[in-house]
Amino acid sequence: MPEAILEPDLPIIDPHHHLWDLRPLIDSFPQPRHPFIEALTLAPYYTFNELLADTQSGHNVIGTVFMECGAFYRSGADQAFKPVGEVEYVNGVAAQGASGLYGNYRPCAGIIGHADMTLGDDAKRVLELLIEAGNGRFKGIRHQGAWDADPDVLGPPFHAREGLYLSDDFRAGFKHLGAMGLTFDAWVVEPQLDDVIELARAFPDQPIVLDHCGTPLGIASYKGKLPERFDTWRAKIRTLAECENVSVKLGGLAMAFCMMPDKGPAAGIGSEVLAGMWRPYIETCIDAFGPSRAMFESNFPVDRWGADYRTLWNAFKRLAAGASAGEKRALFAGTAARVYGVEHLLDPA
């Protein structure tokens, strides 16, 4: 039996989900598959219909923000411009939702795409094309920086180089984001949090969003080490929170990298157990950043490894049970609306 929806009227803006067709890619990976690839097999195809089914399954999701994932790139385009195709596709999904056929629900009201910041000044032209393709919905980029010395941690899909966010060529492109009014989503794993701290300090006026609570690791050579590394993670989160230009996404902990739970895919664990598992990380982030710089995220369909959509948001609502009405509004919708410039979702008039 599906869980009953907690606080079904609470407005939610889901600020982090993907759309993709990964079937050919998944089939190309050798056996045995990395746990992250196993998680993707739960939703190898995830487009408008699948997103609609999840987001309208009981919680009051009024809108979403799409997060880049390397899907639907332009075929035949120069490498630098391939990511424009992803934004073109997602803008079409957003237009479908904006038709009104699905009520007041507005999927992909904000779009986060990808541009290679190591292009330096040449990244500006890519950003211009992304803005054009987004038709007012394009809000910023993510350039994934996740790297670890142990290749078994991230597995074959991820190829960021060590110290990407610290490099001169990356920062030569990164400087254009602020001038163009764009946000930046940073995805790293926990041992790399110092890189985000340095980036945020070097660009204090650039809005930066840390994805997935900084991705604490419980896989491969980090298996079983979540408790012993918690204090280090917490100290870095608190230091990063001192940078007022940084916000944090509360989620991603059901990813296979974190192993919370470690029984995926689709472990079938209830929201109460999940909330207990995630509480130290979520509460640390909220305490450090405050509700005005923190936002719950689904990270779907990746986080289907540990929970279905209904259960995931029930867990978040349990974690926020002690918050005031104003704090809940910020954590579940208000912070995302402000950071990604989709305030109209909260005040359609």
PDB file of C-alpha atoms in Angstrom, residues 73-289:
ATOM      1  CA  TYR A  73      21.946  16.757 -27.069  1.00  0.00           C
ATOM      2  CA  ARG A  74      22.040  18.132 -30.615  1.00  0.00           C
ATOM      3  CA  SER A  75      23.206  15.530 -33.082  1.00  0.00           C
ATOM      4  CA  GLY A  76      25.856  16.747 -35.509  1.00  0.00           C
ATOM      5  CA  ALA A  77      26.549  20.013 -33.685  1.00  0.00           C
ATOM      6  CA  ASP A  78      29.995  21.088 -32.587  1.00  0.00           C
ATOM      7  CA  GLN A  79      30.803  19.618 -29.183  1.00  0.00           C
ATOM      8  CA  ALA A  80      30.485  22.958 -27.399  1.00  0.00           C
ATOM      9  CA  PHE A  81      26.962  23.522 -28.709  1.00  0.00           C
ATOM     10  CA  LYS A  82      25.496  20.036 -28.269  1.00  0.00           C
ATOM     11  CA  PRO A  83      23.987  20.897 -24.831  1.00  0.00           C
ATOM     12  CA  VAL A  84      21.718  23.492 -26.471  1.00  0.00           C
ATOM     13  CA  GLY A  85      19.589  20.593 -27.687  1.00  0.00           C
ATOM     14  CA  GLU A  86      18.799  19.558 -24.133  1.00  0.00           C
ATOM     15  CA  VAL A  87      17.417  23.001 -23.297  1.00  0.00           C
ATOM     16  CA  GLU A  88      15.415  23.077 -26.537  1.00  0.00           C
ATOM     17  CA  TYR A  89      13.824  19.758 -25.620  1.00  0.00           C
ATOM     18  CA  VAL A  90      13.057  20.722 -22.020  1.00  0.00           C
ATOM     19  CA  ASN A  91      11.579  24.029 -23.099  1.00  0.00           C
ATOM     20  CA  GLY A  92       9.114  22.010 -25.160  1.00  0.00           C
ATOM     21  CA  VAL A  93       8.163  19.989 -22.084  1.00  0.00           C
ATOM     22  CA  ALA A  94       7.693  23.238 -20.173  1.00  0.00           C
ATOM     23  CA  ALA A  95       5.468  24.567 -22.952  1.00  0.00           C
ATOM     24  CA  GLN A  96       3.386  21.398 -22.792  1.00  0.00           C
ATOM     25  CA  GLY A  97       2.831  21.952 -19.073  1.00  0.00           C
ATOM     26  CA  ALA A  98       2.154  25.666 -19.546  1.00  0.00           C
ATOM     27  CA  SER A  99      -0.701  24.830 -21.917  1.00  0.00           C
ATOM     28  CA  GLY A 100      -3.005  24.576 -18.923  1.00  0.00           C
ATOM     29  CA  LEU A 101      -4.145  21.085 -19.864  1.00  0.00           C
ATOM     30  CA  TYR A 102      -2.722  19.819 -16.567  1.00  0.00           C
ATOM     31  CA  GLY A 103      -4.144  22.499 -14.298  1.00  0.00           C
ATOM     32  CA  ASN A 104      -1.894  25.010 -12.570  1.00  0.00           C
ATOM     33  CA  TYR A 105       1.054  22.608 -12.567  1.00  0.00           C
ATOM     34  CA  ARG A 106       4.116  24.071 -14.319  1.00  0.00           C
ATOM     35  CA  PRO A 107       6.886  21.528 -14.976  1.00  0.00           C
ATOM     36  CA  CYS A 108      10.321  22.822 -15.968  1.00  0.00           C
ATOM     37  CA  ALA A 109       9.361  26.427 -15.190  1.00  0.00           C
ATOM     38  CA  GLY A 110      13.083  26.853 -14.622  1.00  0.00           C
ATOM     39  CA  ILE A 111      15.743  25.117 -16.712  1.00  0.00           C
ATOM     40  CA  ILE A 112      19.347  24.475 -15.679  1.00  0.00           C
ATOM     41  CA  GLY A 113      21.453  23.447 -18.652  1.00  0.00           C
ATOM     42  CA  HIS A 114      25.108  22.732 -19.238  1.00  0.00           C
ATOM     43  CA  ALA A 115      27.919  24.714 -20.779  1.00  0.00           C
ATOM     44  CA  ASP A 116      31.568  23.754 -20.625  1.00  0.00           C
ATOM     45  CA  MET A 117      33.178  26.446 -18.491  1.00  0.00           C
ATOM     46  CA  THR A 118      36.651  25.336 -19.559  1.00  0.00           C
ATOM     47  CA  LEU A 119      35.943  26.974 -22.919  1.00  0.00           C
ATOM     48  CA  GLY A 120      36.844  30.226 -21.203  1.00  0.00           C
ATOM     49  CA  ASP A 121      35.557  33.288 -23.026  1.00  0.00           C
ATOM     50  CA  ASP A 122      34.111  31.044 -25.732  1.00  0.00           C
ATOM     51  CA  ALA A 123      31.607  29.780 -23.156  1.00  0.00           C
ATOM     52  CA  LYS A 124      29.788  33.098 -23.444  1.00  0.00           C
ATOM     53  CA  ARG A 125      28.458  32.231 -26.902  1.00  0.00           C
ATOM     54  CA  VAL A 126      27.169  28.878 -25.639  1.00  0.00           C
ATOM     55  CA  LEU A 127      25.413  30.621 -22.773  1.00  0.00           C
ATOM     56  CA  GLU A 128      23.790  33.062 -25.175  1.00  0.00           C
ATOM     57  CA  LEU A 129      22.400  30.191 -27.236  1.00  0.00           C
ATOM     58  CA  LEU A 130      21.140  28.431 -24.109  1.00  0.00           C
ATOM     59  CA  ILE A 131      19.330  31.580 -23.016  1.00  0.00           C
ATOM     60  CA  GLU A 132      17.732  31.856 -26.450  1.00  0.00           C
ATOM     61  CA  ALA A 133      16.688  28.192 -26.449  1.00  0.00           C
ATOM     62  CA  GLY A 134      15.139  28.507 -22.994  1.00  0.00           C
ATOM     63  CA  ASN A 135      12.615  31.160 -24.048  1.00  0.00           C
ATOM     64  CA  GLY A 136      12.792  32.908 -20.677  1.00  0.00           C
ATOM     65  CA  ARG A 137      12.986  29.684 -18.658  1.00  0.00           C
ATOM     66  CA  PHE A 138      16.759  29.155 -18.769  1.00  0.00           C
ATOM     67  CA  LYS A 139      18.175  30.123 -15.361  1.00  0.00           C
ATOM     68  CA  GLY A 140      21.727  28.823 -15.191  1.00  0.00           C
ATOM     69  CA  ILE A 141      24.076  25.917 -15.648  1.00  0.00           C
ATOM     70  CA  ARG A 142      25.592  22.984 -13.900  1.00  0.00           C
ATOM     71  CA  HIS A 143      29.077  21.823 -14.742  1.00  0.00           C
ATOM     72  CA  GLN A 144      29.546  18.643 -12.747  1.00  0.00           C
ATOM     73  CA  GLY A 145      32.801  18.469 -10.842  1.00  0.00           C
ATOM     74  CA  ALA A 146      32.434  15.135  -9.042  1.00  0.00           C
ATOM     75  CA  TRP A 147      35.758  13.257  -8.896  1.00  0.00           C
ATOM     76  CA  ASP A 148      37.415  10.764  -6.589  1.00  0.00           C
ATOM     77  CA  ALA A 149      40.758   9.011  -6.631  1.00  0.00           C
ATOM     78  CA  ASP A 150      38.925   5.697  -6.346  1.00  0.00           C
ATOM     79  CA  PRO A 151      37.311   5.128  -9.777  1.00  0.00           C
ATOM     80  CA  ASP A 152      34.835   2.675  -8.262  1.00  0.00           C
ATOM     81  CA  VAL A 153      33.154   5.482  -6.300  1.00  0.00           C
ATOM     82  CA  LEU A 154      31.520   7.234  -9.260  1.00  0.00           C
ATOM     83  CA  GLY A 155      31.761   4.534 -11.882  1.00  0.00           C
ATOM     84  CA  PRO A 156      32.004   4.949 -15.660  1.00  0.00           C
ATOM     85  CA  PRO A 157      29.484   7.764 -16.379  1.00  0.00           C
ATOM     86  CA  PHE A 158      31.452  10.590 -14.740  1.00  0.00           C
ATOM     87  CA  HIS A 159      34.688  12.010 -16.079  1.00  0.00           C
ATOM     88  CA  ALA A 160      35.334  15.345 -14.352  1.00  0.00           C
ATOM     89  CA  ARG A 161      38.989  15.986 -13.744  1.00  0.00           C
ATOM     90  CA  GLU A 162      40.487  16.507 -10.312  1.00  0.00           C
ATOM     91  CA  GLY A 163      40.294  20.111  -9.113  1.00  0.00           C
ATOM     92  CA  LEU A 164      38.059  21.267 -11.960  1.00  0.00           C
ATOM     93  CA  TYR A 165      36.518  24.162 -10.018  1.00  0.00           C
ATOM     94  CA  LEU A 166      39.970  25.419  -9.022  1.00  0.00           C
ATOM     95  CA  SER A 167      41.390  25.549 -12.549  1.00  0.00           C
ATOM     96  CA  ASP A 168      42.086  28.746 -14.473  1.00  0.00           C
ATOM     97  CA  ASP A 169      40.319  27.598 -17.635  1.00  0.00           C
ATOM     98  CA  PHE A 170      37.145  26.720 -15.723  1.00  0.00           C
ATOM     99  CA  ARG A 171      37.105  30.061 -13.947  1.00  0.00           C
ATOM    100  CA  ALA A 172      37.669  31.921 -17.210  1.00  0.00           C
ATOM    101  CA  GLY A 173      34.289  30.635 -18.366  1.00  0.00           C
ATOM    102  CA  PHE A 174      32.654  30.762 -14.937  1.00  0.00           C
ATOM    103  CA  LYS A 175      33.121  34.535 -14.646  1.00  0.00           C
ATOM    104  CA  HIS A 176      30.560  35.083 -17.413  1.00  0.00           C
ATOM    105  CA  LEU A 177      27.691  33.585 -15.407  1.00  0.00           C
ATOM    106  CA  GLY A 178      27.327  36.510 -13.045  1.00  0.00           C
ATOM    107  CA  ALA A 179      27.457  39.095 -15.801  1.00  0.00           C
ATOM    108  CA  MET A 180      24.611  37.270 -17.544  1.00  0.00           C
ATOM    109  CA  GLY A 181      22.497  36.858 -14.409  1.00  0.00           C
ATOM    110  CA  LEU A 182      22.832  33.068 -14.315  1.00  0.00           C
ATOM    111  CA  THR A 183      23.054  30.634 -11.410  1.00  0.00           C
ATOM    112  CA  PHE A 184      25.540  27.793 -10.974  1.00  0.00           C
ATOM    113  CA  ASP A 185      24.785  24.352  -9.557  1.00  0.00           C
ATOM    114  CA  ALA A 186      27.818  22.600  -8.105  1.00  0.00           C
ATOM    115  CA  TRP A 187      27.889  18.843  -7.851  1.00  0.00           C
ATOM    116  CA  VAL A 188      30.872  17.350  -6.052  1.00  0.00           C
ATOM    117  CA  VAL A 189      31.323  14.522  -3.574  1.00  0.00           C
ATOM    118  CA  GLU A 190      32.074  15.133   0.094  1.00  0.00           C
ATOM    119  CA  PRO A 191      35.900  15.028  -0.074  1.00  0.00           C
ATOM    120  CA  GLN A 192      35.746  17.865  -2.651  1.00  0.00           C
ATOM    121  CA  LEU A 193      33.734  20.371  -0.623  1.00  0.00           C
ATOM    122  CA  ASP A 194      36.816  22.532  -0.157  1.00  0.00           C
ATOM    123  CA  ASP A 195      36.776  23.149  -3.925  1.00  0.00           C
ATOM    124  CA  VAL A 196      33.274  24.646  -3.709  1.00  0.00           C
ATOM    125  CA  ILE A 197      34.282  26.731  -0.695  1.00  0.00           C
ATOM    126  CA  GLU A 198      37.210  28.197  -2.633  1.00  0.00           C
ATOM    127  CA  LEU A 199      35.049  28.842  -5.700  1.00  0.00           C
ATOM    128  CA  ALA A 200      32.390  30.609  -3.635  1.00  0.00           C
ATOM    129  CA  ARG A 201      34.985  32.786  -1.940  1.00  0.00           C
ATOM    130  CA  ALA A 202      36.620  33.681  -5.251  1.00  0.00           C
ATOM    131  CA  PHE A 203      33.252  34.741  -6.761  1.00  0.00           C
ATOM    132  CA  PRO A 204      31.282  36.134  -3.795  1.00  0.00           C
ATOM    133  CA  ASP A 205      28.581  37.700  -5.976  1.00  0.00           C
ATOM    134  CA  GLN A 206      27.878  34.558  -8.009  1.00  0.00           C
ATOM    135  CA  PRO A 207      24.827  32.562  -6.852  1.00  0.00           C
ATOM    136  CA  ILE A 208      25.926  28.961  -6.282  1.00  0.00           C
ATOM    137  CA  VAL A 209      23.733  26.001  -5.295  1.00  0.00           C
ATOM    138  CA  LEU A 210      25.365  22.979  -3.687  1.00  0.00           C
ATOM    139  CA  ASP A 211      23.611  19.847  -4.902  1.00  0.00           C
ATOM    140  CA  HIS A 212      22.694  16.847  -2.774  1.00  0.00           C
ATOM    141  CA  CYS A 213      23.927  18.024   0.646  1.00  0.00           C
ATOM    142  CA  GLY A 214      27.462  17.754  -0.738  1.00  0.00           C
ATOM    143  CA  THR A 215      27.048  14.014  -1.480  1.00  0.00           C
ATOM    144  CA  PRO A 216      28.358  12.135   1.561  1.00  0.00           C
ATOM    145  CA  LEU A 217      29.874   8.867   0.378  1.00  0.00           C
ATOM    146  CA  GLY A 218      29.096   5.337   1.509  1.00  0.00           C
ATOM    147  CA  ILE A 219      30.221   3.333  -1.511  1.00  0.00           C
ATOM    148  CA  ALA A 220      33.353   1.483  -2.728  1.00  0.00           C
ATOM    149  CA  SER A 221      36.354   2.500  -0.585  1.00  0.00           C
ATOM    150  CA  TYR A 222      34.022   4.675   1.550  1.00  0.00           C
ATOM    151  CA  LYS A 223      31.684   1.801   2.389  1.00  0.00           C
ATOM    152  CA  GLY A 224      30.809   1.836   6.070  1.00  0.00           C
ATOM    153  CA  LYS A 225      32.617   5.147   6.638  1.00  0.00           C
ATOM    154  CA  LEU A 226      29.656   7.533   6.800  1.00  0.00           C
ATOM    155  CA  PRO A 227      29.790   7.762  10.630  1.00  0.00           C
ATOM    156  CA  GLU A 228      33.523   8.368  10.817  1.00  0.00           C
ATOM    157  CA  ARG A 229      33.440  11.017   8.077  1.00  0.00           C
ATOM    158  CA  PHE A 230      30.345  12.826   9.375  1.00  0.00           C
ATOM    159  CA  ASP A 231      32.206  15.387  11.491  1.00  0.00           C
ATOM    160  CA  THR A 232      34.456  16.314   8.572  1.00  0.00           C
ATOM    161  CA  TRP A 233      31.440  16.707   6.275  1.00  0.00           C
ATOM    162  CA  ARG A 234      29.598  18.800   8.875  1.00  0.00           C
ATOM    163  CA  ALA A 235      32.539  21.144   9.428  1.00  0.00           C
ATOM    164  CA  LYS A 236      32.861  21.794   5.694  1.00  0.00           C
ATOM    165  CA  ILE A 237      29.127  22.386   5.308  1.00  0.00           C
ATOM    166  CA  ARG A 238      29.261  24.964   8.094  1.00  0.00           C
ATOM    167  CA  THR A 239      32.237  26.676   6.474  1.00  0.00           C
ATOM    168  CA  LEU A 240      30.534  26.747   3.085  1.00  0.00           C
ATOM    169  CA  ALA A 241      27.400  28.217   4.666  1.00  0.00           C
ATOM    170  CA  GLU A 242      29.468  31.234   5.710  1.00  0.00           C
ATOM    171  CA  CYS A 243      29.510  32.156   2.006  1.00  0.00           C
ATOM    172  CA  GLU A 244      26.247  34.066   1.660  1.00  0.00           C
ATOM    173  CA  ASN A 245      26.125  33.458  -2.099  1.00  0.00           C
ATOM    174  CA  VAL A 246      25.661  29.706  -1.599  1.00  0.00           C
ATOM    175  CA  SER A 247      22.410  27.780  -1.116  1.00  0.00           C
ATOM    176  CA  VAL A 248      22.018  24.055  -0.554  1.00  0.00           C
ATOM    177  CA  LYS A 249      19.717  21.374  -1.919  1.00  0.00           C
ATOM    178  CA  LEU A 250      18.348  19.009   0.687  1.00  0.00           C
ATOM    179  CA  GLY A 251      18.207  15.636  -0.991  1.00  0.00           C
ATOM    180  CA  GLY A 252      20.198  13.277  -3.144  1.00  0.00           C
ATOM    181  CA  LEU A 253      20.870  11.114  -0.103  1.00  0.00           C
ATOM    182  CA  ALA A 254      18.960   8.220  -1.658  1.00  0.00           C
ATOM    183  CA  MET A 255      21.556   8.035  -4.444  1.00  0.00           C
ATOM    184  CA  ALA A 256      23.590   4.868  -4.679  1.00  0.00           C
ATOM    185  CA  PHE A 257      26.746   6.914  -3.962  1.00  0.00           C
ATOM    186  CA  CYS A 258      25.497   7.681  -0.458  1.00  0.00           C
ATOM    187  CA  MET A 259      24.027   4.264   0.316  1.00  0.00           C
ATOM    188  CA  MET A 260      21.206   5.688   2.442  1.00  0.00           C
ATOM    189  CA  PRO A 261      19.576   3.180   2.059  1.00  0.00           C
ATOM    190  CA  ASP A 262      22.025   0.530   0.910  1.00  0.00           C
ATOM    191  CA  LYS A 263      19.296  -1.893  -0.191  1.00  0.00           C
ATOM    192  CA  GLY A 264      18.338  -0.363  -3.528  1.00  0.00           C
ATOM    193  CA  PRO A 265      17.026  -0.378  -6.038  1.00  0.00           C
ATOM    194  CA  ALA A 266      13.576   0.553  -4.796  1.00  0.00           C
ATOM    195  CA  ALA A 267      14.181  -0.735  -1.316  1.00  0.00           C
ATOM    196  CA  GLY A 268      10.598  -0.145  -0.213  1.00  0.00           C
ATOM    197  CA  ILE A 269      11.654   1.519   3.028  1.00  0.00           C
ATOM    198  CA  GLY A 270       9.051   3.784   4.632  1.00  0.00           C
ATOM    199  CA  SER A 271       9.359   7.536   5.036  1.00  0.00           C
ATOM    200  CA  GLU A 272       9.790   7.370   8.795  1.00  0.00           C
ATOM    201  CA  VAL A 273      12.877   5.158   8.480  1.00  0.00           C
ATOM    202  CA  LEU A 274      14.274   7.282   5.660  1.00  0.00           C
ATOM    203  CA  ALA A 275      13.773  10.468   7.650  1.00  0.00           C
ATOM    204  CA  GLY A 276      15.667   8.963  10.568  1.00  0.00           C
ATOM    205  CA  MET A 277      18.493   7.934   8.264  1.00  0.00           C
ATOM    206  CA  TRP A 278      18.806  11.356   6.632  1.00  0.00           C
ATOM    207  CA  ARG A 279      18.084  13.550   9.660  1.00  0.00           C
ATOM    208  CA  PRO A 280      21.694  14.278  10.717  1.00  0.00           C
ATOM    209  CA  TYR A 281      22.544  15.531   7.218  1.00  0.00           C
ATOM    210  CA  ILE A 282      19.344  17.474   6.538  1.00  0.00           C
ATOM    211  CA  GLU A 283      19.270  19.136   9.950  1.00  0.00           C
ATOM    212  CA  THR A 284      22.939  20.090   9.713  1.00  0.00           C
ATOM    213  CA  CYS A 285      22.331  21.774   6.365  1.00  0.00           C
ATOM    214  CA  ILE A 286      19.239  23.636   7.554  1.00  0.00           C
ATOM    215  CA  ASP A 287      20.989  24.759  10.737  1.00  0.00           C
ATOM    216  CA  ALA A 288      23.985  25.985   8.735  1.00  0.00           C
ATOM    217  CA  PHE A 289      22.248  27.679   5.803  1.00  0.00           C
TER     218      PHE A 289
END
